[in-house]
């Protein structure tokens, strides 16, 4: 880490994953299971994140039933929880996920612009296409459309939502004709926000997802696990934005980073081991199997994962799960495949890069990725909420500020203003 002279342009967000990214986080803190359903829990997380000057909080969405005994997560609709956080904060960005496959564009345009307006221009919509079969079943659909169709519809969906947002400012009727969506109606009645309309994020890592991100997204949640592929992804998306008539600096790339922090590395590793020991049996194995699209339950723990699993070709059109996650996890496993047991330990981020160590070690990783152009920002996935977020705010953020990569005050009131102020070209 050579200089400390860079502007403090790092974008720092946090993925609010219920009681924490670790499945057993509810068992290691002084929390009650019903806390996730109360406003106070979300208000406190928002205040803590804003105390640390974090740029945004992020909520994923999984609109189908899952067993809350495995991991209490995603029990509330994201924009409802973000509305609660908005009322407890004044600067914090609010990023919520909604599917372009299982939502209505008019309703979603109104819902998201309402949050943006009432929060003073701090919200963003993470547009995803949804590949999970359990979601399609929840909506009475036999199976999700294939990837090209999902992304073709997603492109029309985003275009229509943005046209509706613009209508709130112009007052003009909206007429839209596409292959999948059509609309002929009056302008939105919700007034425009302080930033005009919500920021658009996108999270697809496949070629289809990257092209959509390059055309419409202002922020991209990336999944690369190692720096060099991350640099390649960042540059590819930013340069692709130019082919759509945009500037490469119009897109902010934000990969995820999982954290288990301690005052010493030994303490952090002990915490990690304890949290893993309390997790549901086979949780990490199933998570890894999901990303590899393979059943790993009968594989020997002390042998490498077989080549037949890692070398299997997948059809990018018909492959169901996330193609971006599959590619980056396969690449990482090949480089670390001493044994399934070792892979599982290193896979502790469940698909995201992980730091098990001190705040200084976490700062080293974040600073290196930022300065080497592997990332414009980082979306943190923290082991425990609320305790782990307090550790980040009190111990990690000051180090990043001292190293000159993270701001010491909110320089803009709106989320779009902050992203634009820190924009970096390819």
Short mmCIF file of C-alpha atoms in Angstrom, two decimals:
data_model
loop_
_atom_site.label_atom_id
_atom_site.label_comp_id
_atom_site.label_asym_id
_atom_site.label_seq_id
_atom_site.Cartn_x
_atom_site.Cartn_y
_atom_site.Cartn_z
CA UNK A 1 0.00 0.00 0.00
CA UNK A 2 2.15 2.83 -1.23
CA UNK A 3 0.49 6.22 -1.20
CA UNK A 4 -2.21 7.84 0.86
CA UNK A 5 -2.81 10.61 -1.68
CA UNK A 6 -5.86 9.31 -3.56
CA UNK A 7 -9.10 11.19 -3.15
CA UNK A 8 -11.50 9.56 -0.76
CA UNK A 9 -13.63 8.13 -3.52
CA UNK A 10 -14.35 4.61 -2.26
CA UNK A 11 -18.07 3.76 -2.30
CA UNK A 12 -18.93 1.69 0.76
CA UNK A 13 -22.20 -0.13 1.24
CA UNK A 14 -23.52 -2.91 3.43
CA UNK A 15 -25.80 -5.81 2.58
CA UNK A 16 -28.32 -6.07 5.41
CA UNK A 17 -28.71 -9.85 5.65
CA UNK A 18 -31.06 -10.26 8.56
CA UNK A 19 -29.10 -11.05 11.72
CA UNK A 20 -25.93 -11.46 9.64
CA UNK A 21 -24.36 -13.37 6.79
CA UNK A 22 -23.48 -16.25 9.09
CA UNK A 23 -26.53 -18.53 9.40
CA UNK A 24 -26.08 -18.88 13.17
CA UNK A 25 -25.71 -15.14 13.87
CA UNK A 26 -29.04 -15.11 15.70
CA UNK A 27 -27.60 -17.60 18.20
CA UNK A 28 -24.50 -15.59 19.11
CA UNK A 29 -26.04 -12.19 19.87
CA UNK A 30 -28.52 -10.74 22.34
CA UNK A 31 -31.40 -10.69 19.83
CA UNK A 32 -34.89 -12.09 19.62
CA UNK A 33 -36.15 -13.89 16.49
CA UNK A 34 -38.98 -11.39 16.10
CA UNK A 35 -36.60 -8.40 16.05
CA UNK A 36 -36.41 -8.71 12.26
CA UNK A 37 -40.11 -7.90 12.07
CA UNK A 38 -39.91 -4.70 14.12
CA UNK A 39 -39.09 -1.19 12.94
CA UNK A 40 -36.57 -0.59 15.72
CA UNK A 41 -34.15 -3.23 14.39
CA UNK A 42 -33.96 -1.62 10.95
CA UNK A 43 -33.88 1.92 12.32
CA UNK A 44 -30.90 1.06 14.54
CA UNK A 45 -29.01 -0.54 11.64
CA UNK A 46 -29.64 2.55 9.53
CA UNK A 47 -28.43 4.92 12.24
CA UNK A 48 -25.29 2.86 12.80
CA UNK A 49 -24.50 2.74 9.08
CA UNK A 50 -25.00 6.50 8.81
CA UNK A 51 -22.82 7.10 11.87
CA UNK A 52 -20.08 5.35 9.91
CA UNK A 53 -20.78 7.54 6.85
CA UNK A 54 -21.58 4.47 4.74
CA UNK A 55 -22.92 5.39 1.34
CA UNK A 56 -25.74 2.90 1.20
CA UNK A 57 -27.50 -0.09 2.65
CA UNK A 58 -28.70 -2.86 0.37
CA UNK A 59 -31.54 -5.33 0.64
CA UNK A 60 -31.89 -8.36 -1.62
CA UNK A 61 -35.25 -9.96 -2.33
CA UNK A 62 -36.33 -13.58 -2.59
CA UNK A 63 -40.10 -13.58 -3.10
CA UNK A 64 -40.77 -17.19 -2.20
CA UNK A 65 -41.06 -19.28 0.92
CA UNK A 66 -37.95 -20.66 2.59
CA UNK A 67 -37.44 -22.25 5.97
CA UNK A 68 -36.64 -19.43 8.44
CA UNK A 69 -35.14 -21.97 10.83
CA UNK A 70 -32.21 -22.41 8.43
CA UNK A 71 -31.51 -18.70 8.13
CA UNK A 72 -33.83 -15.89 9.16
CA UNK A 73 -33.39 -13.63 6.16
CA UNK A 74 -35.53 -11.72 3.67
CA UNK A 75 -38.72 -11.83 5.72
CA UNK A 76 -39.81 -8.29 4.76
CA UNK A 77 -40.39 -6.69 1.38
CA UNK A 78 -37.21 -4.63 0.75
CA UNK A 79 -38.76 -1.24 0.03
CA UNK A 80 -40.94 -1.41 3.14
CA UNK A 81 -37.86 -1.99 5.33
CA UNK A 82 -35.95 0.73 3.45
CA UNK A 83 -38.80 3.14 4.10
CA UNK A 84 -38.37 2.52 7.81
CA UNK A 85 -34.61 3.12 7.53
CA UNK A 86 -35.25 6.30 5.52
CA UNK A 87 -37.25 7.75 8.41
CA UNK A 88 -34.34 7.19 10.82
CA UNK A 89 -31.58 8.63 8.61
CA UNK A 90 -30.84 11.73 6.52
CA UNK A 91 -27.99 10.84 4.12
CA UNK A 92 -27.77 7.05 3.87
CA UNK A 93 -28.46 5.55 0.42
CA UNK A 94 -31.24 2.95 0.21
CA UNK A 95 -30.89 0.19 -2.40
CA UNK A 96 -33.71 -2.33 -2.81
CA UNK A 97 -34.05 -5.31 -5.12
CA UNK A 98 -37.06 -6.05 -7.31
CA UNK A 99 -37.48 -8.54 -10.13
CA UNK A 100 -38.17 -7.52 -13.73
CA UNK A 101 -39.79 -10.91 -14.30
CA UNK A 102 -42.27 -10.96 -11.42
CA UNK A 103 -43.29 -7.32 -10.98
CA UNK A 104 -45.53 -4.88 -12.81
CA UNK A 105 -43.51 -1.94 -14.23
CA UNK A 106 -46.11 0.73 -13.46
CA UNK A 107 -46.54 -0.35 -9.85
CA UNK A 108 -42.78 -0.71 -9.38
CA UNK A 109 -42.09 2.71 -10.91
CA UNK A 110 -44.54 4.28 -8.47
CA UNK A 111 -43.26 2.28 -5.48
CA UNK A 112 -39.60 3.10 -6.07
CA UNK A 113 -40.13 6.76 -6.95
CA UNK A 114 -42.27 7.17 -3.82
CA UNK A 115 -39.38 6.00 -1.63
CA UNK A 116 -36.95 8.20 -3.55
CA UNK A 117 -39.13 11.26 -3.12
CA UNK A 118 -39.91 10.76 0.54
CA UNK A 119 -36.25 10.02 1.37
CA UNK A 120 -34.95 13.17 -0.32
CA UNK A 121 -33.36 11.43 -3.33
CA UNK A 122 -31.48 8.61 -1.62
CA UNK A 123 -32.93 5.44 -3.13
CA UNK A 124 -31.91 2.98 -5.82
CA UNK A 125 -33.51 0.01 -7.52
CA UNK A 126 -31.43 -3.14 -8.03
CA UNK A 127 -32.99 -4.65 -11.16
CA UNK A 128 -32.69 -8.45 -11.29
CA UNK A 129 -34.26 -11.01 -13.62
CA UNK A 130 -34.75 -13.85 -11.07
CA UNK A 131 -33.50 -17.35 -11.86
CA UNK A 132 -34.59 -19.24 -8.73
CA UNK A 133 -37.11 -21.98 -9.52
CA UNK A 134 -38.78 -21.58 -6.13
CA UNK A 135 -39.74 -18.02 -7.08
CA UNK A 136 -41.38 -19.06 -10.34
CA UNK A 137 -43.32 -21.73 -8.44
CA UNK A 138 -44.46 -19.10 -5.94
CA UNK A 139 -45.97 -17.12 -8.83
CA UNK A 140 -47.66 -20.16 -10.36
CA UNK A 141 -45.20 -20.48 -13.23
CA UNK A 142 -43.79 -23.88 -14.17
CA UNK A 143 -40.32 -22.52 -14.86
CA UNK A 144 -38.50 -19.25 -15.38
CA UNK A 145 -37.94 -18.02 -18.94
CA UNK A 146 -34.48 -18.78 -20.33
CA UNK A 147 -31.69 -16.24 -19.86
CA UNK A 148 -31.97 -14.40 -23.21
CA UNK A 149 -35.72 -13.95 -22.76
CA UNK A 150 -35.38 -12.82 -19.15
CA UNK A 151 -32.84 -10.18 -20.09
CA UNK A 152 -34.73 -9.05 -23.19
CA UNK A 153 -37.78 -8.48 -20.99
CA UNK A 154 -35.59 -6.84 -18.34
CA UNK A 155 -34.30 -4.33 -20.87
CA UNK A 156 -37.85 -3.35 -21.84
CA UNK A 157 -38.90 -3.31 -18.18
CA UNK A 158 -36.14 -0.88 -17.17
CA UNK A 159 -36.83 1.31 -20.20
CA UNK A 160 -40.52 1.54 -19.31
CA UNK A 161 -39.86 2.22 -15.63
CA UNK A 162 -37.43 5.00 -16.53
CA UNK A 163 -39.97 6.48 -18.97
CA UNK A 164 -42.55 6.48 -16.18
CA UNK A 165 -40.09 8.15 -13.81
CA UNK A 166 -39.44 10.85 -16.42
CA UNK A 167 -43.17 11.39 -16.81
CA UNK A 168 -43.35 12.47 -13.18
CA UNK A 169 -41.18 15.44 -14.15
CA UNK A 170 -42.63 16.24 -17.57
CA UNK A 171 -46.28 15.45 -16.89
CA UNK A 172 -46.51 13.80 -20.31
CA UNK A 173 -48.39 10.57 -20.98
CA UNK A 174 -46.30 7.43 -21.48
CA UNK A 175 -46.65 5.32 -24.61
CA UNK A 176 -44.43 2.26 -24.83
CA UNK A 177 -44.45 -0.68 -27.23
CA UNK A 178 -42.10 -3.62 -26.92
CA UNK A 179 -41.99 -7.34 -27.54
CA UNK A 180 -42.87 -8.18 -23.93
CA UNK A 181 -44.38 -4.99 -22.48
CA UNK A 182 -46.75 -2.31 -23.68
CA UNK A 183 -48.14 0.72 -21.91
CA UNK A 184 -50.36 3.63 -22.83
CA UNK A 185 -51.21 5.74 -19.80
CA UNK A 186 -50.98 8.95 -17.87
CA UNK A 187 -47.88 10.32 -16.16
CA UNK A 188 -47.03 9.17 -12.67
CA UNK A 189 -48.64 11.29 -9.97
CA UNK A 190 -45.70 10.92 -7.60
CA UNK A 191 -43.53 14.06 -7.83
CA UNK A 192 -39.88 13.74 -8.89
CA UNK A 193 -37.32 13.40 -6.11
CA UNK A 194 -34.37 15.57 -5.16
CA UNK A 195 -32.22 13.46 -7.49
CA UNK A 196 -34.94 13.23 -10.14
CA UNK A 197 -35.58 9.49 -9.86
CA UNK A 198 -33.96 6.44 -8.27
CA UNK A 199 -30.48 5.25 -9.20
CA UNK A 200 -30.48 1.94 -11.11
CA UNK A 201 -28.25 -0.90 -9.95
CA UNK A 202 -27.88 -4.26 -11.67
CA UNK A 203 -26.37 -7.52 -10.45
CA UNK A 204 -26.11 -9.88 -13.43
CA UNK A 205 -22.67 -11.36 -14.12
CA UNK A 206 -23.48 -13.21 -17.35
CA UNK A 207 -22.81 -11.64 -20.76
CA UNK A 208 -26.50 -10.73 -20.98
CA UNK A 209 -26.36 -9.16 -17.51
CA UNK A 210 -23.21 -7.21 -18.26
CA UNK A 211 -24.71 -5.81 -21.45
CA UNK A 212 -27.83 -4.68 -19.61
CA UNK A 213 -25.68 -3.10 -16.89
CA UNK A 214 -23.57 -1.28 -19.46
CA UNK A 215 -26.69 0.17 -21.07
CA UNK A 216 -28.83 1.19 -18.08
CA UNK A 217 -27.06 0.76 -14.72
CA UNK A 218 -25.35 3.42 -12.64
CA UNK A 219 -24.11 0.82 -10.17
CA UNK A 220 -23.22 -2.86 -10.60
CA UNK A 221 -22.97 -5.45 -7.83
CA UNK A 222 -20.13 -7.71 -8.97
CA UNK A 223 -19.25 -11.26 -7.87
CA UNK A 224 -15.57 -11.70 -8.73
CA UNK A 225 -13.52 -13.39 -6.00
CA UNK A 226 -10.00 -12.46 -7.09
CA UNK A 227 -8.47 -9.15 -8.22
CA UNK A 228 -7.46 -9.84 -11.82
CA UNK A 229 -10.85 -11.10 -13.03
CA UNK A 230 -12.42 -8.23 -11.08
CA UNK A 231 -10.26 -5.72 -12.96
CA UNK A 232 -11.20 -7.34 -16.26
CA UNK A 233 -14.90 -7.23 -15.36
CA UNK A 234 -14.74 -3.60 -14.26
CA UNK A 235 -13.00 -2.50 -17.43
CA UNK A 236 -15.28 -4.58 -19.68
CA UNK A 237 -18.49 -3.14 -18.24
CA UNK A 238 -17.24 0.44 -18.26
CA UNK A 239 -16.00 0.20 -21.85
CA UNK A 240 -19.25 -1.46 -22.90
CA UNK A 241 -21.10 1.54 -21.47
CA UNK A 242 -19.31 3.70 -24.03
CA UNK A 243 -20.71 1.56 -26.86
CA UNK A 244 -24.17 2.56 -25.60
CA UNK A 245 -23.34 6.26 -25.81
CA UNK A 246 -22.49 6.65 -22.14
CA UNK A 247 -19.27 7.54 -20.35
CA UNK A 248 -17.28 4.74 -18.75
CA UNK A 249 -17.38 6.73 -15.53
CA UNK A 250 -21.20 6.55 -15.49
CA UNK A 251 -21.00 3.03 -14.01
CA UNK A 252 -19.79 2.27 -10.47
CA UNK A 253 -18.61 -1.32 -9.89
CA UNK A 254 -19.19 -2.68 -6.37
CA UNK A 255 -18.13 -6.28 -5.62
CA UNK A 256 -19.07 -7.98 -2.38
CA UNK A 257 -16.77 -8.72 0.56
CA UNK A 258 -17.64 -10.94 3.52
CA UNK A 259 -16.18 -10.07 6.92
CA UNK A 260 -15.54 -11.90 10.17
CA UNK A 261 -13.45 -9.51 12.24
CA UNK A 262 -11.55 -9.79 15.51
CA UNK A 263 -8.97 -7.80 17.40
CA UNK A 264 -6.41 -10.42 16.29
CA UNK A 265 -6.41 -12.86 13.41
CA UNK A 266 -6.58 -15.75 15.87
CA UNK A 267 -9.63 -14.23 17.52
CA UNK A 268 -11.33 -13.75 14.15
CA UNK A 269 -10.63 -17.35 13.12
CA UNK A 270 -11.97 -18.62 16.42
CA UNK A 271 -15.14 -16.56 15.88
CA UNK A 272 -15.48 -17.92 12.34
CA UNK A 273 -15.09 -21.52 13.52
CA UNK A 274 -17.60 -20.99 16.33
CA UNK A 275 -20.19 -19.47 13.98
CA UNK A 276 -19.69 -22.27 11.47
CA UNK A 277 -20.04 -24.91 14.18
CA UNK A 278 -23.50 -23.52 15.02
CA UNK A 279 -24.69 -23.37 11.41
CA UNK A 280 -27.19 -25.94 10.11
CA UNK A 281 -25.52 -29.20 9.10
CA UNK A 282 -24.20 -29.06 5.55
CA UNK A 283 -25.05 -25.39 5.01
CA UNK A 284 -21.73 -24.42 3.38
CA UNK A 285 -21.67 -27.65 1.36
CA UNK A 286 -25.14 -26.95 -0.06
CA UNK A 287 -24.22 -23.34 -0.81
CA UNK A 288 -21.12 -24.42 -2.69
CA UNK A 289 -23.10 -27.08 -4.52
CA UNK A 290 -25.63 -24.47 -5.60
CA UNK A 291 -22.94 -22.33 -7.22
CA UNK A 292 -21.35 -25.37 -8.87
CA UNK A 293 -24.78 -26.73 -9.82
CA UNK A 294 -23.78 -30.12 -8.42
CA UNK A 295 -24.61 -32.44 -5.53
CA UNK A 296 -21.48 -32.58 -3.36
CA UNK A 297 -22.92 -34.51 -0.41
CA UNK A 298 -21.28 -37.86 -1.24
CA UNK A 299 -17.82 -36.49 -2.09
CA UNK A 300 -14.93 -37.32 0.27
CA UNK A 301 -13.92 -34.27 2.33
CA UNK A 302 -10.18 -34.93 2.07
CA UNK A 303 -10.01 -35.29 -1.71
CA UNK A 304 -10.18 -32.53 -4.33
CA UNK A 305 -13.47 -31.76 -6.03
CA UNK A 306 -13.50 -33.95 -9.17
CA UNK A 307 -12.69 -32.45 -12.55
CA UNK A 308 -15.96 -33.83 -13.93
CA UNK A 309 -17.77 -31.20 -11.83
CA UNK A 310 -15.42 -28.28 -12.49
CA UNK A 311 -14.87 -28.98 -16.20
CA UNK A 312 -18.52 -29.53 -17.05
CA UNK A 313 -19.66 -27.12 -19.73
CA UNK A 314 -22.88 -25.20 -19.14
CA UNK A 315 -25.16 -23.75 -21.77
CA UNK A 316 -25.39 -19.99 -21.08
CA UNK A 317 -28.89 -19.95 -22.57
CA UNK A 318 -30.49 -22.77 -20.60
CA UNK A 319 -28.33 -22.79 -17.43
CA UNK A 320 -30.71 -21.98 -14.58
CA UNK A 321 -28.67 -20.56 -11.65
CA UNK A 322 -26.48 -17.46 -11.71
CA UNK A 323 -23.94 -17.83 -14.52
CA UNK A 324 -21.71 -15.10 -13.07
CA UNK A 325 -21.49 -16.82 -9.68
CA UNK A 326 -20.89 -20.20 -11.34
CA UNK A 327 -17.99 -18.92 -13.43
CA UNK A 328 -16.24 -17.04 -10.63
CA UNK A 329 -16.68 -19.86 -8.07
CA UNK A 330 -15.40 -22.50 -10.50
CA UNK A 331 -12.36 -20.34 -11.26
CA UNK A 332 -11.66 -19.85 -7.54
CA UNK A 333 -12.13 -23.57 -6.70
CA UNK A 334 -9.70 -24.63 -9.43
CA UNK A 335 -7.04 -22.39 -7.88
CA UNK A 336 -7.68 -23.68 -4.32
CA UNK A 337 -8.73 -27.30 -4.84
CA UNK A 338 -6.45 -29.09 -2.39
CA UNK A 339 -9.44 -30.85 -0.83
CA UNK A 340 -13.17 -30.32 -0.46
CA UNK A 341 -12.59 -29.62 3.25
CA UNK A 342 -10.12 -26.82 2.45
CA UNK A 343 -12.38 -25.42 -0.26
CA UNK A 344 -15.31 -25.26 2.16
CA UNK A 345 -13.25 -23.34 4.68
CA UNK A 346 -12.09 -20.86 2.07
CA UNK A 347 -15.62 -20.64 0.72
CA UNK A 348 -16.77 -19.05 3.95
CA UNK A 349 -18.20 -16.05 2.10
CA UNK A 350 -20.73 -18.37 0.42
CA UNK A 351 -19.84 -16.99 -3.00
CA UNK A 352 -18.19 -13.71 -2.01
CA UNK A 353 -14.56 -13.01 -1.18
CA UNK A 354 -14.04 -13.26 2.59
CA UNK A 355 -11.65 -11.74 5.11
CA UNK A 356 -11.36 -13.53 8.43
CA UNK A 357 -8.99 -11.30 10.34
CA UNK A 358 -8.45 -7.88 11.84
CA UNK A 359 -9.93 -4.55 10.69
CA UNK A 360 -6.45 -3.69 9.38
CA UNK A 361 -6.41 -6.82 7.22
CA UNK A 362 -9.88 -6.02 5.90
CA UNK A 363 -8.71 -2.48 5.12
CA UNK A 364 -5.71 -3.90 3.25
CA UNK A 365 -8.00 -5.90 0.95
CA UNK A 366 -10.44 -3.03 0.39
CA UNK A 367 -7.69 -0.50 -0.28
CA UNK A 368 -5.88 -2.85 -2.66
CA UNK A 369 -9.01 -3.58 -4.69
CA UNK A 370 -9.89 0.11 -4.84
CA UNK A 371 -6.44 1.44 -5.75
CA UNK A 372 -5.73 -1.34 -8.27
CA UNK A 373 -9.02 -0.65 -10.10
CA UNK A 374 -10.55 -4.00 -9.21
CA UNK A 375 -13.46 -2.08 -7.64
CA UNK A 376 -14.94 1.39 -7.34
CA UNK A 377 -16.55 0.39 -4.08
CA UNK A 378 -17.30 -2.54 -1.80
CA UNK A 379 -20.61 -4.02 -0.64
CA UNK A 380 -19.90 -5.47 2.81
CA UNK A 381 -21.49 -8.72 3.96
CA UNK A 382 -21.00 -8.79 7.71
CA UNK A 383 -21.08 -11.83 9.97
CA UNK A 384 -23.50 -10.43 12.58
CA UNK A 385 -26.09 -7.66 12.80
CA UNK A 386 -26.11 -5.43 14.72
CA UNK A 387 -22.79 -6.26 16.44
CA UNK A 388 -20.67 -6.76 13.34
CA UNK A 389 -21.86 -3.50 11.78
CA UNK A 390 -20.81 -1.64 14.93
CA UNK A 391 -17.34 -3.20 14.61
CA UNK A 392 -17.09 -2.03 11.00
CA UNK A 393 -18.16 1.51 11.87
CA UNK A 394 -15.97 1.85 14.96
CA UNK A 395 -12.83 0.06 13.78
CA UNK A 396 -12.71 -0.49 10.00
CA UNK A 397 -14.07 2.83 8.73
CA UNK A 398 -11.53 4.97 10.65
CA UNK A 399 -8.67 2.98 9.09
CA UNK A 400 -10.04 3.53 5.58
CA UNK A 401 -10.39 7.25 6.32
CA UNK A 402 -6.84 7.45 7.66
CA UNK A 403 -5.57 5.77 4.50
CA UNK A 404 -7.26 8.41 2.38
CA UNK A 405 -9.70 6.20 0.47
CA UNK A 406 -12.97 6.91 2.30
CA UNK A 407 -14.70 10.19 3.01
CA UNK A 408 -15.00 11.93 6.38
CA UNK A 409 -18.34 13.58 5.64
CA UNK A 410 -21.26 13.19 3.24
CA UNK A 411 -20.40 15.49 0.37
CA UNK A 412 -23.80 15.27 -1.38
CA UNK A 413 -27.32 14.87 -0.07
CA UNK A 414 -28.43 12.46 -2.81
CA UNK A 415 -27.11 9.02 -3.68
CA UNK A 416 -26.71 9.92 -7.36
CA UNK A 417 -24.73 13.02 -6.38
CA UNK A 418 -22.29 10.96 -4.34
CA UNK A 419 -21.80 8.35 -7.06
CA UNK A 420 -21.22 11.05 -9.67
CA UNK A 421 -18.72 12.88 -7.47
CA UNK A 422 -16.60 9.74 -7.17
CA UNK A 423 -16.98 8.52 -10.74
CA UNK A 424 -13.90 6.89 -12.27
CA UNK A 425 -13.37 6.03 -15.94
CA UNK A 426 -12.29 2.62 -17.18
#
